[in-house]
Amino acid sequence: MKTLTRRDFLKLSGAGLGALGLTGLTGCSNSSQDSQTASTDSGSDGKNNSDEQVTLRVVDWSDGSANRREEFHQKFMDEHPDIAVEYTMLTVDQFKNTIVTLIKSGDGPDLFPIPVGMTLNTVLEENWYQPLNDYVTAEFEKSFDPDSFAEGVTHVGDDWYTITEVMPTIQCLFFYNQDVLDQAGVTEVPHTYSEFRQACRQITENGHGSVYGLIDGGKQVNRMDVLARSMAAAAGGKIAATSKVLTDGGRAPYDSDAMLQVMGLLKDLTDDGSIHPDTVNISAPEARELFAQGQAGFLCQGMWCITQWHEDYPDLNYGVMAVPVPDGVTDTYVQAGELSPWIGIYSQSKHPQAAADYLMALFDAEFGYQSGCVSDGTFVSVIPAVNDAYMTNEVMIDYYTIAGETSKTVPSITMRDEKAYDFYTEVTDVQPSLGAIVQGVISQSITDYEPYLTELADASTKEWQRACEAVGMDYSVLEFENWDPSRDYTQEDYDAL
């Protein structure tokens, strides 16, 4: 088997888990390493023996930096001839079921991230990870931005379990294809719903069935959830980021006026025929490709797109803009990115020192991954020295600037009550979810969205109340009466409660 490249990933992501699930169970290796790969146990102290070769299995979803990761793997193996890396890349949606299956089988990879929506406390209860402390150097720890560490996210007490992949940056700004806009006669980047709808209509009419106003990875529920939540926040609504919980007036805010306006715009775009017809059937990476090929004027995704377009479409003429807002709405926000856990060492790994060596190299500028991704525009690194030296991509700088200007820190229940971690473990998702409702609107299987949103809000409120009672947390913890969405929520605001 060979290392899963970005091109392989794009083919497989459209086909679903299928055979890829088996690939994840057996691992993938670089074809140049197949003949020398041999799985051997490390010494009893967890250190690598220099005369043995170990196979280090790594699974994650970092498709936005696939080429850089491939280059890193080759350099890492060149400098660590005793370690062969088997790397498997999945989509976010595919990852959760796959990793749970691997761990239940007792065959978890050496390094893997926490699935989106799960907390560090939850996975530690299942004994997924072991602390990094004994395997990494003090210099490695000191190289990180202190803000990239947080209790219950990367650490539990003095034990360091996971490294966050990137510094939090919002994942919901809109990219626009300047050539597509020019061809359709759209002379101004839209800011409001009416301007956005009109621009999408012009692009679609000018495209004559080959170019559309908006495209996105509608097959991925998580991307549809991000789209709805960010636009609702920008419309003035009080709503938490994906996988988080906040109430507004004691109620789940899924049928708020802001959310109704968002769904109304999406329905209008659908009714106009302005959303690319493949949207509900494609993943985010596929949508990114079609946008770059000139099949749509707008795309709502994150900074990770920048590096892929830089590599695959170096002549792409594009820019980035803020999330559109309802006409007349000003001084709004989108939810600032929250620090989240990412990768850690499997508790049953036979090669913890090799896994730690991999992590130290992955976050070392000299190995090229961090510096390359920042210079490409893929992400903002957790290593401040890397950002200072390598953030030169102009679109990335624009993205980072607009994100900073239009995002606000929202309150977090885990900052208010430690029982909130137990709450997130206890609470279950209500179906159809917000992302699924967006899918329904875009596919036109849902034409009257308001009853679905009301049902989601009612059912979610009841579920949140149940989960609070189950873990012994007061339901009022979910409500922040002093939250003003037009400004960052600060420690002083928590103290005032």
Coordinates of C-alpha atoms in Angstrom, one line a residue:
M1 CA 0.0 0.0 0.0
K2 CA 1.1 3.6 -0.5
T3 CA 0.7 6.8 1.4
L4 CA -2.7 8.4 0.9
T5 CA -2.0 11.5 -1.2
R6 CA -4.3 14.5 -1.6
R7 CA -5.4 13.2 -5.0
D8 CA -6.2 9.8 -3.6
F9 CA -8.1 11.5 -0.8
L10 CA -10.2 13.5 -3.2
K11 CA -11.2 10.4 -5.1
L12 CA -11.9 8.4 -1.9
S13 CA -13.8 11.1 0.0
G14 CA -16.5 11.1 -2.7
A15 CA -16.9 7.4 -2.5
G16 CA -17.5 7.2 1.3
L17 CA -15.6 5.2 3.9
G18 CA -15.9 1.8 2.2
A19 CA -12.5 0.3 1.5
L20 CA -10.9 3.3 3.2
G21 CA -12.1 1.9 6.5
L22 CA -10.1 -1.2 5.8
T23 CA -7.1 0.9 4.9
G24 CA -7.4 2.6 8.2
L25 CA -7.5 -0.7 10.0
T26 CA -4.3 -2.0 8.4
G27 CA -2.5 1.3 8.0
C28 CA -0.9 2.9 4.9
S29 CA 2.8 3.3 4.2
N30 CA 4.9 5.2 1.8
S31 CA 5.6 3.0 -1.2
S32 CA 9.3 3.8 -1.0
Q33 CA 9.3 2.3 2.5
D34 CA 7.3 -0.8 1.9
S35 CA 10.3 -3.1 1.5
Q36 CA 11.9 -1.9 4.8
T37 CA 8.8 -1.6 7.0
A38 CA 8.7 -4.0 9.9
S39 CA 6.6 -3.6 13.0
T40 CA 8.8 -4.2 16.1
D41 CA 8.4 -3.5 19.7
S42 CA 10.4 -0.7 21.3
G43 CA 12.4 -1.3 24.4
S44 CA 10.7 -1.5 27.8
D45 CA 11.5 2.1 28.5
G46 CA 9.6 3.2 25.4
K47 CA 12.8 4.4 23.7
N48 CA 13.6 3.4 20.1
N49 CA 16.5 1.0 19.6
S50 CA 18.7 2.5 16.8
D51 CA 19.2 -0.9 15.2
E52 CA 15.5 -1.6 14.9
Q53 CA 12.9 -0.1 12.6
V54 CA 9.5 0.7 13.9
T55 CA 6.3 1.4 12.0
L56 CA 4.6 4.6 13.2
R57 CA 1.0 4.7 12.3
V58 CA -0.6 8.2 12.1
V59 CA -4.3 9.0 11.2
D60 CA -5.9 12.4 10.9
W61 CA -7.9 14.7 8.6
S62 CA -5.3 17.4 7.5
D63 CA -6.2 17.4 3.8
G64 CA -5.5 21.1 3.5
S65 CA -1.8 20.6 4.1
A66 CA -1.5 17.2 2.4
N67 CA 1.5 18.0 0.1
R68 CA 3.5 19.7 2.9
R69 CA 2.7 16.7 5.1
E70 CA 4.0 14.3 2.5
E71 CA 7.2 16.3 2.2
F72 CA 7.6 16.3 5.9
H73 CA 7.2 12.6 6.1
Q74 CA 9.9 12.0 3.6
K75 CA 12.3 14.4 5.5
F76 CA 11.4 12.8 8.8
M77 CA 12.1 9.3 7.6
D78 CA 15.3 10.4 6.0
E79 CA 16.5 11.7 9.3
H80 CA 15.0 8.9 11.3
P81 CA 15.9 5.8 9.3
D82 CA 14.7 3.6 12.1
I83 CA 11.1 4.9 11.8
A84 CA 8.8 4.2 8.9
V85 CA 5.6 6.4 8.8
E86 CA 2.2 4.9 7.8
Y87 CA -0.1 7.9 7.3
T88 CA -3.9 7.7 6.6
M89 CA -5.9 10.9 5.9
L90 CA -9.7 11.0 6.2
T91 CA -12.3 13.7 6.1
V92 CA -13.6 15.0 9.5
D93 CA -16.9 13.1 9.0
Q94 CA -15.2 9.8 8.2
F95 CA -12.6 10.1 11.0
K96 CA -14.8 9.7 14.1
N97 CA -16.4 6.3 13.2
T98 CA -13.1 5.0 11.9
I99 CA -11.0 5.9 15.0
V100 CA -13.6 4.5 17.4
T101 CA -13.6 1.3 15.4
L102 CA -9.8 1.1 15.5
I103 CA -9.6 1.7 19.2
K104 CA -12.4 -0.8 20.0
S105 CA -10.5 -3.4 18.0
G106 CA -7.4 -2.7 20.1
D107 CA -5.5 -1.6 17.0
G108 CA -5.4 2.1 17.4
P109 CA -2.7 4.1 15.6
D110 CA 0.2 5.6 17.5
L111 CA -0.9 9.1 16.8
F112 CA -4.4 10.4 16.1
P113 CA -6.6 13.5 16.9
I114 CA -9.6 13.7 19.1
P115 CA -12.7 13.6 16.9
V116 CA -14.6 16.9 16.5
G117 CA -17.3 17.2 19.2
M118 CA -15.5 15.0 21.8
T119 CA -13.6 16.4 24.8
L120 CA -10.3 15.5 26.3
N121 CA -12.0 14.4 29.5
T122 CA -14.3 12.1 27.5
V123 CA -11.5 10.3 25.7
L124 CA -9.3 10.0 28.8
E125 CA -12.1 8.2 30.5
E126 CA -11.8 5.6 27.7
N127 CA -8.0 5.5 28.1
W128 CA -7.3 6.8 24.6
Y129 CA -4.1 8.8 25.3
Q130 CA -1.0 8.8 27.4
P131 CA 0.8 12.0 28.7
L132 CA 3.5 13.5 26.5
N133 CA 5.6 14.8 29.4
D134 CA 8.1 11.9 29.6
Y135 CA 8.9 11.9 25.9
V136 CA 9.2 15.6 24.7
T137 CA 11.9 18.1 25.6
A138 CA 11.5 21.2 27.7
E139 CA 12.7 23.3 24.8
F140 CA 9.9 21.9 22.7
E141 CA 7.3 22.9 25.2
K142 CA 8.7 26.4 25.5
S143 CA 8.4 27.0 21.8
F144 CA 4.6 27.0 21.9
D145 CA 2.4 30.0 22.3
P146 CA 1.2 29.8 26.0
D147 CA -2.3 30.5 24.7
S148 CA -2.2 27.2 22.8
F149 CA -2.3 25.4 26.2
A150 CA -5.5 25.1 28.2
E151 CA -6.9 22.9 31.0
G152 CA -9.3 20.3 29.7
V153 CA -8.1 21.0 26.1
T154 CA -4.4 20.1 26.0
H155 CA -3.7 19.4 29.7
V156 CA -5.3 17.8 32.7
G157 CA -3.4 19.2 35.7
D158 CA 0.3 18.9 34.9
D159 CA -0.2 16.2 32.4
W160 CA 0.1 17.2 28.7
Y161 CA -2.0 14.9 26.5
T162 CA -2.7 16.7 23.2
I163 CA -1.3 19.4 21.0
T164 CA -3.7 21.8 19.3
E165 CA -3.1 21.7 15.5
V166 CA -3.3 25.5 14.9
M167 CA -4.0 28.7 16.6
P168 CA -7.8 29.2 16.5
T169 CA -9.0 31.1 13.4
I170 CA -12.6 31.2 12.2
Q171 CA -13.4 28.8 9.4
C172 CA -16.3 30.6 7.8
L173 CA -15.1 33.6 5.7
F174 CA -16.3 33.7 2.1
F175 CA -13.8 33.4 -0.8
Y176 CA -14.8 35.0 -4.1
N177 CA -13.5 34.2 -7.6
Q178 CA -12.6 37.6 -9.0
D179 CA -12.6 36.4 -12.6
V180 CA -16.1 35.0 -12.2
L181 CA -17.4 38.2 -10.7
D182 CA -15.8 40.3 -13.5
Q183 CA -17.3 38.1 -16.2
A184 CA -20.8 38.5 -14.6
G185 CA -20.5 42.2 -14.2
V186 CA -20.3 42.2 -10.4
T187 CA -18.3 45.3 -9.7
E188 CA -18.4 45.3 -5.9
V189 CA -17.8 42.7 -3.3
P190 CA -21.2 42.1 -1.6
H191 CA -21.7 42.8 2.1
T192 CA -25.4 42.5 2.7
Y193 CA -27.9 39.7 2.0
S194 CA -29.5 41.6 -0.9
E195 CA -26.1 42.4 -2.4
F196 CA -25.0 38.8 -2.1
R197 CA -28.2 37.4 -3.5
Q198 CA -28.0 39.8 -6.5
A199 CA -24.4 38.9 -7.1
C200 CA -25.1 35.2 -7.1
R201 CA -28.1 35.7 -9.4
Q202 CA -26.0 37.7 -11.9
I203 CA -23.2 35.0 -11.8
T204 CA -25.7 32.2 -12.3
E205 CA -27.5 33.9 -15.2
N206 CA -24.2 34.8 -16.9
G207 CA -23.0 31.2 -16.4
H208 CA -25.8 29.6 -18.5
G209 CA -25.7 26.3 -16.5
S210 CA -21.9 26.1 -16.1
V211 CA -21.2 28.7 -13.4
Y212 CA -23.2 29.4 -10.2
G213 CA -23.2 31.9 -7.5
L214 CA -22.4 29.8 -4.5
I215 CA -20.9 26.3 -3.9
D216 CA -20.0 24.5 -0.7
G217 CA -19.3 21.0 0.6
G218 CA -22.9 20.2 1.4
K219 CA -22.2 16.5 1.8
Q220 CA -20.4 17.3 5.1
V221 CA -22.9 18.1 7.8
N222 CA -20.2 19.8 9.9
R223 CA -19.6 22.4 7.1
M224 CA -23.3 23.1 6.8
D225 CA -23.5 23.6 10.6
V226 CA -20.6 26.0 10.5
L227 CA -22.2 28.0 7.7
A228 CA -25.5 28.3 9.5
R229 CA -24.0 29.2 12.9
S230 CA -21.6 31.8 11.6
M231 CA -24.2 33.5 9.5
A232 CA -26.7 33.5 12.3
A233 CA -24.0 35.1 14.6
A234 CA -23.2 37.7 11.9
A235 CA -26.9 38.4 11.7
G236 CA -26.9 39.4 15.4
G237 CA -27.9 36.0 17.0
K238 CA -26.5 34.6 20.2
I239 CA -25.3 31.1 19.3
A240 CA -22.4 29.0 20.2
A241 CA -19.8 27.6 17.8
T242 CA -20.1 24.1 16.4
S243 CA -20.2 21.4 19.0
K244 CA -20.7 23.9 21.8
V245 CA -23.8 24.9 23.7
L246 CA -25.3 28.2 24.8
T247 CA -28.8 29.3 25.5
D248 CA -30.6 32.5 24.6
G249 CA -33.4 33.4 27.0
G250 CA -33.1 29.9 28.5
R251 CA -33.7 28.2 25.2
A252 CA -31.6 26.6 22.4
P253 CA -31.3 29.4 19.8
Y254 CA -32.0 27.4 16.6
D255 CA -35.3 29.1 15.8
S256 CA -34.1 32.6 16.6
D257 CA -34.8 35.5 14.2
A258 CA -31.2 35.5 13.1
M259 CA -31.3 31.8 12.2
L260 CA -34.6 32.2 10.4
Q261 CA -33.0 35.0 8.3
V262 CA -30.1 32.7 7.4
M263 CA -32.4 29.9 6.3
G264 CA -34.5 32.4 4.3
L265 CA -31.4 33.6 2.4
L266 CA -30.3 30.0 1.6
K267 CA -33.8 29.2 0.4
D268 CA -33.9 32.3 -1.7
L269 CA -30.5 31.3 -3.3
T270 CA -31.9 27.8 -3.9
D271 CA -35.1 29.0 -5.4
D272 CA -33.1 31.4 -7.7
G273 CA -31.0 28.4 -8.9
S274 CA -27.9 30.2 -7.6
I275 CA -26.4 27.3 -5.6
H276 CA -24.3 24.9 -7.6
P277 CA -26.4 21.7 -8.1
D278 CA -23.6 19.4 -7.0
T279 CA -23.4 21.1 -3.6
V280 CA -25.4 18.6 -1.6
N281 CA -23.4 15.7 -3.0
I282 CA -19.8 16.9 -2.6
S283 CA -17.3 17.3 0.2
A284 CA -15.5 20.5 1.1
P285 CA -12.3 19.6 -0.8
E286 CA -14.4 18.8 -3.9
A287 CA -16.2 22.2 -3.6
R288 CA -12.8 23.9 -3.2
E289 CA -11.7 22.4 -6.5
L290 CA -14.8 23.3 -8.4
F291 CA -14.6 26.9 -7.1
A292 CA -11.0 27.2 -8.3
Q293 CA -12.0 25.8 -11.7
G294 CA -14.4 28.7 -12.1
Q295 CA -17.7 26.9 -11.5
A296 CA -18.8 29.3 -8.7
G297 CA -18.4 32.8 -7.6
F298 CA -18.4 32.3 -3.8
L299 CA -17.3 29.6 -1.3
C300 CA -17.6 29.6 2.5
Q301 CA -14.6 27.7 3.9
G302 CA -11.4 28.3 6.0
M303 CA -7.8 29.3 5.6
W304 CA -6.8 25.8 4.6
C305 CA -8.0 26.5 1.0
I306 CA -5.2 29.0 0.4
T307 CA -2.3 26.5 0.3
Q308 CA -4.2 24.1 -2.0
W309 CA -5.0 26.9 -4.5
H310 CA -1.4 28.2 -4.3
E311 CA -0.1 24.7 -5.2
D312 CA -2.8 23.6 -7.7
Y313 CA -4.1 26.8 -9.1
P314 CA -1.3 29.4 -8.8
D315 CA -3.0 31.8 -11.3
L316 CA -6.3 31.7 -9.5
N317 CA -7.5 35.3 -9.1
Y318 CA -9.5 35.4 -5.9
G319 CA -10.0 37.2 -2.6
V320 CA -11.7 36.9 0.8
M321 CA -14.6 38.8 2.3
A322 CA -16.5 38.9 5.6
V323 CA -19.7 36.8 6.2
P324 CA -22.7 38.7 4.6
V325 CA -25.2 40.2 7.0
P326 CA -28.9 41.1 6.7
D327 CA -29.6 44.5 5.2
G328 CA -29.3 47.2 7.8
V329 CA -27.4 45.1 10.3
T330 CA -24.1 46.5 11.7
D331 CA -21.7 45.9 14.5
T332 CA -22.0 42.1 14.5
Y333 CA -19.6 39.2 14.9
V334 CA -18.9 35.6 14.1
Q335 CA -17.8 33.3 16.8
A336 CA -14.0 33.5 17.3
G337 CA -12.2 30.2 16.9
E338 CA -11.9 28.2 20.1
L339 CA -8.8 26.3 21.2
S340 CA -9.4 22.7 20.6
P341 CA -7.5 19.5 21.2
W342 CA -5.9 17.8 18.3
I343 CA -3.3 15.0 18.2
G344 CA -2.0 12.8 21.0
I345 CA -0.1 9.5 21.6
Y346 CA -2.3 6.4 21.9
S347 CA -2.2 4.9 25.4
Q348 CA -1.4 1.5 23.9
S349 CA 1.3 2.6 21.5
K350 CA 4.3 0.4 21.4
H351 CA 6.4 3.3 20.2
P352 CA 5.7 6.4 22.3
Q353 CA 9.2 7.8 21.9
A354 CA 9.0 7.5 18.1
A355 CA 5.6 9.2 18.3
A356 CA 7.0 12.0 20.4
D357 CA 9.9 12.4 18.0
Y358 CA 7.4 12.7 15.1
L359 CA 5.5 15.5 17.0
M360 CA 8.6 17.4 17.9
A361 CA 9.6 17.4 14.2
L362 CA 6.1 18.2 13.0
F363 CA 6.2 21.5 15.0
D364 CA 9.8 22.3 14.3
A365 CA 10.3 25.0 11.7
E366 CA 13.5 23.3 10.5
F367 CA 11.5 20.3 9.2
G368 CA 9.5 22.6 7.0
Y369 CA 6.0 21.6 7.9
Q370 CA 5.1 24.6 10.1
S371 CA 7.0 27.1 8.1
G372 CA 5.7 25.8 4.8
C373 CA 2.1 25.8 5.9
V374 CA 2.3 29.3 7.3
S375 CA 4.0 30.7 4.2
D376 CA 1.5 28.9 2.0
G377 CA -1.4 30.4 4.0
T378 CA -2.7 27.1 5.4
F379 CA -2.9 28.1 9.1
V380 CA -1.6 30.3 11.9
S381 CA 1.0 28.2 13.7
V382 CA 1.0 27.5 17.5
I383 CA 4.7 28.4 17.3
P384 CA 5.0 32.2 17.4
A385 CA 8.5 32.3 15.9
V386 CA 7.2 30.5 12.8
N387 CA 4.4 33.1 12.3
D388 CA 6.8 36.0 12.7
A389 CA 9.2 34.6 10.0
Y390 CA 6.9 33.0 7.5
M391 CA 3.4 34.7 7.3
T392 CA 3.9 36.4 3.9
N393 CA 1.0 35.1 1.8
E394 CA -1.2 38.2 1.0
V395 CA -4.5 36.3 0.9
M396 CA -3.7 34.7 4.2
I397 CA -2.9 38.1 5.7
D398 CA -6.2 39.4 4.4
Y399 CA -8.0 36.4 5.9
Y400 CA -6.3 36.8 9.2
T401 CA -7.0 40.5 9.3
I402 CA -10.7 40.2 8.4
A403 CA -11.1 37.3 10.8
G404 CA -9.7 39.5 13.6
E405 CA -11.9 42.4 12.7
T406 CA -15.2 40.4 12.4
S407 CA -14.9 37.8 15.1
K408 CA -15.6 38.0 18.8
T409 CA -14.9 35.7 21.7
V410 CA -18.1 34.1 22.9
P411 CA -18.7 32.7 26.4
S412 CA -17.9 29.1 27.2
I413 CA -19.7 27.0 29.8
T414 CA -16.6 25.1 30.6
M415 CA -15.0 28.3 31.9
R416 CA -18.0 28.7 34.2
D417 CA -18.4 25.2 35.7
E418 CA -16.1 22.2 35.5
K419 CA -19.2 20.0 35.4
A420 CA -19.6 21.3 31.8
Y421 CA -17.1 18.8 30.7
D422 CA -19.3 16.0 32.0
F423 CA -22.3 17.8 30.4
Y424 CA -20.6 17.6 27.0
T425 CA -19.9 13.9 27.6
E426 CA -23.5 13.3 28.5
V427 CA -25.4 15.3 26.0
T428 CA -26.5 13.7 22.7
D429 CA -27.2 15.3 19.3
V430 CA -30.8 15.9 18.3
Q431 CA -31.8 14.9 14.8
P432 CA -32.3 16.3 12.3
S433 CA -29.4 18.5 13.3
L434 CA -28.9 22.1 12.2
G435 CA -26.4 21.0 9.5
A436 CA -28.9 18.4 8.2
I437 CA -31.7 21.0 8.0
V438 CA -29.4 23.2 5.9
Q439 CA -28.8 20.2 3.6
G440 CA -32.5 19.8 3.3
V441 CA -33.1 23.4 2.4
I442 CA -30.4 23.4 -0.3
S443 CA -31.6 20.0 -1.7
Q444 CA -35.2 21.3 -1.6
S445 CA -36.3 18.3 0.4
I446 CA -37.2 20.9 3.1
T447 CA -39.3 23.7 1.7
D448 CA -40.8 25.0 5.0
Y449 CA -37.8 25.2 7.3
E450 CA -39.3 27.0 10.3
P451 CA -41.1 23.9 11.8
Y452 CA -37.9 22.0 11.6
L453 CA -35.9 24.7 13.4
T454 CA -38.6 25.0 16.1
E455 CA -38.6 21.3 16.6
L456 CA -34.8 21.3 16.9
A457 CA -34.8 24.1 19.4
D458 CA -37.5 22.5 21.5
A459 CA -35.9 19.0 21.5
S460 CA -32.4 20.5 22.1
T461 CA -33.6 22.5 25.0
K462 CA -35.1 19.4 26.6
E463 CA -32.0 17.4 25.9
W464 CA -29.7 20.1 27.4
Q465 CA -31.9 20.2 30.5
R466 CA -31.8 16.4 30.8
A467 CA -28.0 16.4 30.5
C468 CA -27.6 19.1 33.0
E469 CA -29.7 17.2 35.5
A470 CA -27.8 14.0 34.8
V471 CA -24.4 15.5 35.7
G472 CA -25.7 17.7 38.5
M473 CA -25.1 21.0 36.8
D474 CA -27.5 23.9 37.0
Y475 CA -29.2 24.6 33.7
S476 CA -28.7 28.3 34.2
V477 CA -24.9 27.8 33.5
L478 CA -25.8 27.7 29.8
E479 CA -27.2 31.3 30.0
F480 CA -24.9 34.4 30.0
E481 CA -27.1 37.4 30.9
N482 CA -24.2 39.8 30.5
W483 CA -23.2 38.7 27.1
D484 CA -23.0 41.5 24.6
P485 CA -22.3 39.9 21.1
S486 CA -20.7 43.1 19.8
R487 CA -17.6 42.7 22.0
D488 CA -15.4 39.9 23.3
Y489 CA -16.5 38.1 26.4
T490 CA -13.7 38.5 28.9
Q491 CA -12.6 37.0 32.3
E492 CA -14.1 40.1 33.9
D493 CA -17.5 39.1 32.5
Y494 CA -17.1 35.7 34.0
D495 CA -16.2 37.2 37.3
A496 CA -19.2 39.5 37.2
L497 CA -21.5 36.5 37.1

